[in-house]
mmCIF file of C-alpha atoms and ligand atoms in Angstrom:
data_model
loop_
_atom_site.group_PDB
_atom_site.id
_atom_site.type_symbol
_atom_site.label_atom_id
_atom_site.label_comp_id
_atom_site.label_asym_id
_atom_site.label_seq_id
_atom_site.Cartn_x
_atom_site.Cartn_y
_atom_site.Cartn_z
ATOM 1 C CA MET M 1495 106.586 117.231 105.615
ATOM 2 C CA GLU M 1496 109.766 117.907 103.647
ATOM 3 C CA ARG M 1497 111.808 115.929 106.186
ATOM 4 C CA LEU M 1498 109.360 113.016 106.040
ATOM 5 C CA LYS M 1499 109.422 113.102 102.241
ATOM 6 C CA ASN M 1500 113.217 112.998 102.153
ATOM 7 C CA GLU M 1501 113.262 110.060 104.506
ATOM 8 C CA CYS M 1502 110.687 108.271 102.380
ATOM 9 C CA LEU M 1503 112.565 108.977 99.125
ATOM 10 C CA ASN M 1504 115.568 107.168 100.586
ATOM 11 C CA CYS M 1505 113.599 104.281 102.078
ATOM 12 C CA GLN M 1506 115.024 100.776 101.729
ATOM 13 C CA LYS M 1507 112.771 99.095 104.297
ATOM 14 C CA CYS M 1508 111.179 96.579 101.929
ATOM 15 C CA PRO M 1509 112.059 94.808 98.671
ATOM 16 C CA LEU M 1510 109.903 97.185 96.588
ATOM 17 C CA ALA M 1511 112.834 99.607 96.905
ATOM 18 C CA LEU M 1512 114.850 97.318 94.620
ATOM 19 C CA THR M 1513 112.467 97.507 91.671
ATOM 20 C CA ARG M 1514 111.115 101.059 91.866
ATOM 21 C CA THR M 1515 112.069 103.890 89.531
ATOM 22 C CA ASN M 1516 110.708 106.597 91.839
ATOM 23 C CA VAL M 1517 109.150 106.728 95.265
ATOM 24 C CA VAL M 1518 105.633 108.161 95.005
ATOM 25 C CA PHE M 1519 105.302 110.097 98.245
ATOM 26 C CA GLY M 1520 102.073 112.033 97.668
ATOM 27 C CA HIS M 1521 100.767 115.185 96.061
ATOM 28 C CA GLY M 1522 98.431 118.028 96.881
ATOM 29 C CA ASN M 1523 97.640 120.706 99.396
ATOM 30 C CA GLU M 1524 99.289 119.882 102.707
ATOM 31 C CA LYS M 1525 96.530 121.843 104.445
ATOM 32 C CA ALA M 1526 93.738 119.975 102.633
ATOM 33 C CA LYS M 1527 90.769 118.858 104.700
ATOM 34 C CA ILE M 1528 90.155 115.913 102.354
ATOM 35 C CA MET M 1529 92.686 113.188 101.615
ATOM 36 C CA PHE M 1530 92.483 110.373 99.071
ATOM 37 C CA VAL M 1531 94.417 107.155 99.590
ATOM 38 C CA GLY M 1532 95.036 104.546 96.900
ATOM 39 C CA GLU M 1533 96.860 101.253 97.171
ATOM 40 C CA GLY M 1534 100.189 101.884 95.481
ATOM 41 C CA PRO M 1535 101.834 103.381 92.405
ATOM 42 C CA GLY M 1536 101.310 101.861 88.976
ATOM 43 C CA GLU M 1537 103.641 102.094 85.987
ATOM 44 C CA GLN M 1538 103.115 105.773 85.143
ATOM 45 C CA GLU M 1539 103.237 106.802 88.795
ATOM 46 C CA ASP M 1540 106.518 104.916 89.225
ATOM 47 C CA LEU M 1541 107.966 106.652 86.158
ATOM 48 C CA GLN M 1542 106.782 110.135 87.108
ATOM 49 C CA GLY M 1543 106.969 109.990 90.919
ATOM 50 C CA GLU M 1544 103.391 111.306 91.286
ATOM 51 C CA PRO M 1545 100.245 109.496 92.478
ATOM 52 C CA PHE M 1546 97.378 108.772 90.084
ATOM 53 C CA VAL M 1547 98.842 110.181 86.874
ATOM 54 C CA GLY M 1548 97.987 107.209 84.613
ATOM 55 C CA LYS M 1549 94.585 106.330 83.123
ATOM 56 C CA SER M 1550 92.972 105.764 86.512
ATOM 57 C CA GLY M 1551 94.319 109.134 87.657
ATOM 58 C CA GLN M 1552 92.668 110.874 84.730
ATOM 59 C CA LEU M 1553 89.361 109.347 85.789
ATOM 60 C CA LEU M 1554 89.949 110.364 89.413
ATOM 61 C CA ASP M 1555 90.615 113.944 88.276
ATOM 62 C CA LYS M 1556 87.271 113.957 86.434
ATOM 63 C CA TYR M 1557 85.371 112.887 89.542
ATOM 64 C CA LEU M 1558 87.267 115.459 91.615
ATOM 65 C CA LYS M 1559 86.443 118.230 89.167
ATOM 66 C CA LEU M 1560 82.730 117.406 89.237
ATOM 67 C CA MET M 1561 82.814 117.944 92.998
ATOM 68 C CA ASP M 1562 84.816 121.215 92.866
ATOM 69 C CA MET M 1563 87.935 119.445 94.011
ATOM 70 C CA ASP M 1564 91.381 119.673 92.497
ATOM 71 C CA ARG M 1565 94.637 117.912 93.356
ATOM 72 C CA ASN M 1566 96.513 121.192 93.020
ATOM 73 C CA LYS M 1567 94.130 123.123 95.211
ATOM 74 C CA ASN M 1568 92.067 121.495 97.928
ATOM 75 C CA VAL M 1569 92.866 117.794 98.310
ATOM 76 C CA TYR M 1570 95.908 115.638 99.051
ATOM 77 C CA ILE M 1571 96.491 112.277 97.350
ATOM 78 C CA ALA M 1572 98.681 109.463 98.675
ATOM 79 C CA ASN M 1573 98.935 105.684 98.712
ATOM 80 C CA ILE M 1574 99.243 102.887 101.264
ATOM 81 C CA VAL M 1575 102.603 101.855 99.740
ATOM 82 C CA LYS M 1576 104.882 104.424 98.156
ATOM 83 C CA CYS M 1577 106.707 102.138 95.704
ATOM 84 C CA ARG M 1578 105.264 100.220 92.764
ATOM 85 C CA PRO M 1579 104.643 96.519 93.323
ATOM 86 C CA PRO M 1580 106.022 94.644 90.275
ATOM 87 C CA GLN M 1581 103.387 93.923 87.591
ATOM 88 C CA ASN M 1582 100.965 96.070 89.609
ATOM 89 C CA ARG M 1583 100.164 93.188 91.960
ATOM 90 C CA ASP M 1584 98.463 94.031 95.249
ATOM 91 C CA PRO M 1585 100.947 95.189 97.882
ATOM 92 C CA ASN M 1586 101.275 92.366 100.433
ATOM 93 C CA MET M 1587 100.690 92.796 104.186
ATOM 94 C CA GLN M 1588 104.400 93.011 104.969
ATOM 95 C CA GLU M 1589 104.929 95.770 102.402
ATOM 96 C CA GLN M 1590 101.877 97.623 103.683
ATOM 97 C CA ASP M 1591 103.045 97.335 107.282
ATOM 98 C CA MET M 1592 106.559 98.525 106.428
ATOM 99 C CA CYS M 1593 105.163 101.588 104.654
ATOM 100 C CA ILE M 1594 102.122 102.589 106.702
ATOM 101 C CA ASP M 1595 104.014 104.845 109.115
ATOM 102 C CA TYR M 1596 104.749 107.273 106.257
ATOM 103 C CA LEU M 1597 101.015 107.585 105.638
ATOM 104 C CA ARG M 1598 100.335 107.902 109.368
ATOM 105 C CA GLU M 1599 102.791 110.799 109.543
ATOM 106 C CA GLN M 1600 101.270 112.413 106.455
ATOM 107 C CA VAL M 1601 97.871 112.228 108.133
ATOM 108 C CA ARG M 1602 99.288 113.633 111.372
ATOM 109 C CA ILE M 1603 100.790 116.601 109.511
ATOM 110 C CA ILE M 1604 97.863 117.282 107.169
ATOM 111 C CA LYS M 1605 95.123 116.684 109.755
ATOM 112 C CA PRO M 1606 92.357 115.924 107.228
ATOM 113 C CA GLN M 1607 88.731 115.804 108.361
ATOM 114 C CA ILE M 1608 87.868 113.241 105.687
ATOM 115 C CA ILE M 1609 89.891 110.360 104.216
ATOM 116 C CA VAL M 1610 88.557 108.636 101.105
ATOM 117 C CA CYS M 1611 89.928 105.136 100.553
ATOM 118 C CA LEU M 1612 90.171 104.274 96.867
ATOM 119 C CA GLY M 1613 89.572 100.552 96.572
ATOM 120 C CA ARG M 1614 89.648 97.482 98.779
ATOM 121 C CA ILE M 1615 93.302 97.531 99.814
ATOM 122 C CA ALA M 1616 93.162 101.069 101.240
ATOM 123 C CA ALA M 1617 89.715 100.570 102.796
ATOM 124 C CA GLN M 1618 90.726 97.303 104.468
ATOM 125 C CA LYS M 1619 93.893 98.874 105.832
ATOM 126 C CA LEU M 1620 92.333 102.126 107.049
ATOM 127 C CA ILE M 1621 88.692 101.315 107.820
ATOM 128 C CA SER M 1622 88.321 97.629 108.637
ATOM 129 C CA PRO M 1623 90.078 94.393 107.559
ATOM 130 C CA ASP M 1624 86.753 92.967 106.397
ATOM 131 C CA PHE M 1625 85.616 96.037 104.444
ATOM 132 C CA ARG M 1626 83.600 95.115 101.322
ATOM 133 C CA VAL M 1627 83.604 97.796 98.638
ATOM 134 C CA THR M 1628 80.537 96.384 96.878
ATOM 135 C CA SER M 1629 78.310 96.629 99.953
ATOM 136 C CA GLN M 1630 79.939 99.404 102.006
ATOM 137 C CA HIS M 1631 81.050 101.976 99.429
ATOM 138 C CA GLY M 1632 79.875 105.514 100.145
ATOM 139 C CA GLN M 1633 79.297 104.916 103.871
ATOM 140 C CA PHE M 1634 81.124 107.085 106.398
ATOM 141 C CA PHE M 1635 82.911 105.658 109.437
ATOM 142 C CA LYS M 1636 84.217 108.002 112.112
ATOM 143 C CA LYS M 1637 87.463 106.972 113.783
ATOM 144 C CA GLY M 1638 88.875 109.483 116.241
ATOM 145 C CA SER M 1639 88.347 112.857 114.626
ATOM 146 C CA ILE M 1640 88.449 111.603 111.024
ATOM 147 C CA HIS M 1641 85.533 110.583 108.795
ATOM 148 C CA PHE M 1642 86.541 107.669 106.538
ATOM 149 C CA MET M 1643 84.772 106.536 103.392
ATOM 150 C CA GLY M 1644 85.620 103.741 100.977
ATOM 151 C CA THR M 1645 84.764 103.816 97.303
ATOM 152 C CA PHE M 1646 85.659 102.011 94.090
ATOM 153 C CA HIS M 1647 89.229 102.179 92.859
ATOM 154 C CA PRO M 1648 89.255 104.219 89.616
ATOM 155 C CA SER M 1649 90.999 101.386 87.770
ATOM 156 C CA ALA M 1650 88.158 99.067 88.824
ATOM 157 C CA LEU M 1651 85.783 101.609 87.258
ATOM 158 C CA LEU M 1652 87.766 101.467 84.035
ATOM 159 C CA ARG M 1653 87.378 97.677 84.034
ATOM 160 C CA ASN M 1654 83.703 97.688 84.995
ATOM 161 C CA GLU M 1655 81.837 100.775 83.845
ATOM 162 C CA THR M 1656 78.600 99.767 85.590
ATOM 163 C CA ASN M 1657 80.064 101.019 88.867
ATOM 164 C CA LYS M 1658 80.603 104.538 87.549
ATOM 165 C CA ILE M 1659 77.120 105.649 88.636
ATOM 166 C CA PRO M 1660 77.406 104.399 92.242
ATOM 167 C CA ALA M 1661 80.923 105.904 92.339
ATOM 168 C CA LEU M 1662 79.437 109.243 91.366
ATOM 169 C CA SER M 1663 76.943 109.032 94.246
ATOM 170 C CA ASP M 1664 79.870 108.299 96.583
ATOM 171 C CA PHE M 1665 81.543 111.502 95.432
ATOM 172 C CA GLN M 1666 78.258 113.363 95.921
ATOM 173 C CA ALA M 1667 78.040 111.914 99.436
ATOM 174 C CA LEU M 1668 81.598 113.142 99.940
ATOM 175 C CA ARG M 1669 80.688 116.652 98.886
ATOM 176 C CA ASP M 1670 77.641 116.586 101.183
ATOM 177 C CA LYS M 1671 79.818 115.437 104.076
ATOM 178 C CA ALA M 1672 82.357 118.181 103.328
ATOM 179 C CA LYS M 1673 79.553 120.737 103.388
ATOM 180 C CA GLU M 1674 78.158 119.321 106.646
ATOM 181 C CA LEU M 1675 81.631 119.646 108.196
ATOM 182 C CA GLY M 1676 81.992 123.215 106.969
ATOM 183 C CA ILE M 1677 84.871 122.403 104.618
ATOM 184 C CA ASP M 1678 85.418 125.265 102.176
ATOM 185 C CA LEU M 1679 86.194 124.023 98.654
ATOM 186 C CA THR M 1680 86.450 127.426 96.988
HETATM 187 N N1 URA N 524 96.603 103.193 91.612
HETATM 188 C C1 URA N 524 96.788 103.488 92.919
HETATM 189 O O1 URA N 524 96.251 102.843 93.806
HETATM 190 N N2 URA N 524 97.583 104.520 93.205
HETATM 191 C C2 URA N 524 98.185 105.264 92.277
HETATM 192 O O2 URA N 524 98.891 106.210 92.640
HETATM 193 C C3 URA N 524 97.956 104.933 90.930
HETATM 194 C C4 URA N 524 97.168 103.900 90.616
#
């Protein structure tokens, strides 16, 4: 993982390298059975080099805590693209495709049983190109040995509070799935 991280920190494969402050590789337990994947770093993440440390990260941490999960203990958090897209625009397909091998390697090393996609960009990249968060959030899709689930992006929840209740049921479904798979969160 350290080798992969070093390679990623020096990456110049796409133009996002020109505008980043820091590469945001990922954070958490490298032996975690549950992984969370967002779309890409925002302003705070770019400044601090850590995923989900801004306002949306604080909300994510709250949901994690309610489900006995903790980024420093039993989950791993990463993004589809590791460098901040200017003005927080969506990462385009080319940027996603240039970056996705880092995530693939992270997944290969961590071997999670569950991957939770935070928001449309991650869900469309990892679950299905036509994934609709509004109608398919909280559902599990098994691909190979991994159970994938898509839910609302925490920043979407900050914009539209009405989705906080369905997001909570998604996290409950996640905890149920973890239990079903025998994942120990203690
Ligand atoms: N939004 C994301 O998708 N990822 C982060 O790391 C922060 C905000």
